[in-house]
Coordinates of C-alpha atoms in Angstrom, one line a residue:
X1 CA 0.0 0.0 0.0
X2 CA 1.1 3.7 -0.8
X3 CA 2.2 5.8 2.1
X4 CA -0.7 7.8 3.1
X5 CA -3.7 5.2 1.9
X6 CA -6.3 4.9 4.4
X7 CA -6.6 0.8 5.2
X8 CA -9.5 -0.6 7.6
X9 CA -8.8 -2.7 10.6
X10 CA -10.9 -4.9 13.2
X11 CA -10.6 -5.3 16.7
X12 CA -11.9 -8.8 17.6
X13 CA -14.1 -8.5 20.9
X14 CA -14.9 -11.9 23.0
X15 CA -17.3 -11.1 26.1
X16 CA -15.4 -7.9 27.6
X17 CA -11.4 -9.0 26.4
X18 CA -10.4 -8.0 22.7
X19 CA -8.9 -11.4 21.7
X20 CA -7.1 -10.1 18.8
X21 CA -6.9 -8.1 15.5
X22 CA -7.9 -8.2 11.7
X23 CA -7.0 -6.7 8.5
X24 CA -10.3 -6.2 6.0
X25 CA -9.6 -7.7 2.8
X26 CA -13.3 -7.2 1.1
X27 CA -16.3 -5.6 1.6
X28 CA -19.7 -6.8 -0.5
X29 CA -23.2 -6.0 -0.5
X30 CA -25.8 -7.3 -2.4
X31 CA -23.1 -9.2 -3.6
X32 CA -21.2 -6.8 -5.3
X33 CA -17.8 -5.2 -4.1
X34 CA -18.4 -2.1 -1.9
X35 CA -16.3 0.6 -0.4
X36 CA -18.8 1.0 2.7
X37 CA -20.9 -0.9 4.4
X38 CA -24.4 1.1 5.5
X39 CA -26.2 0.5 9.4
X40 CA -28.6 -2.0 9.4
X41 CA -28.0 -3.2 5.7
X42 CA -27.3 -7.1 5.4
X43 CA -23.1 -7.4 3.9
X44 CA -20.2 -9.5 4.1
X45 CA -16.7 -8.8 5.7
X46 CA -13.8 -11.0 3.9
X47 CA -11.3 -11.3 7.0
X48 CA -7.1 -11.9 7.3
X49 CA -6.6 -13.3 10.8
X50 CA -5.5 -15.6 13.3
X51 CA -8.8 -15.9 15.0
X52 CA -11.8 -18.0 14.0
X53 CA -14.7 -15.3 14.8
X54 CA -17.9 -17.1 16.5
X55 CA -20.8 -16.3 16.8
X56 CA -21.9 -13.3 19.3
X57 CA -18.2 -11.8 18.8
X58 CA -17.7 -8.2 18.3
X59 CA -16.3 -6.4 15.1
X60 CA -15.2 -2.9 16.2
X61 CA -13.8 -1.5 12.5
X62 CA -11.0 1.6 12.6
X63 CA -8.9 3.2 10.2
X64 CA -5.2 2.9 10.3
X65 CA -3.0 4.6 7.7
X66 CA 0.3 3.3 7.1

């Protein structure tokens, strides 16, 4: 990535502990590629990480930039 670019990240939450981290890879809706993802709209999150995410974990998405 370019110096400067703007790149999401996850923080993976278990219960109260943050169990680990994420770096977004692809975001869809309605099956097509998208650059956002809207509240309350079904999409899908294509995830690189260590951690298998469960069900009932939380996703809390930043922005880093490298």
């Amino acid at each position: 990535a370019a110096s400067g670019q703007k790149r999401h990240a996850v923080q993976i939450i278990r219960g109260k502990d943050q169990i680990g981290q994420a770096k977004i890879l692809n975001m869809q809706q309605n099956k097509k590629d998208a650059t956002q993802l809207l509240l309350n709209q079904e999409g899908g999150l294509l995830l690189e990480s260590a951690i298998m995410i469960k069900l009932g974990d939380k996703l809390i998405v930043y922005q880093e930039t490298q």
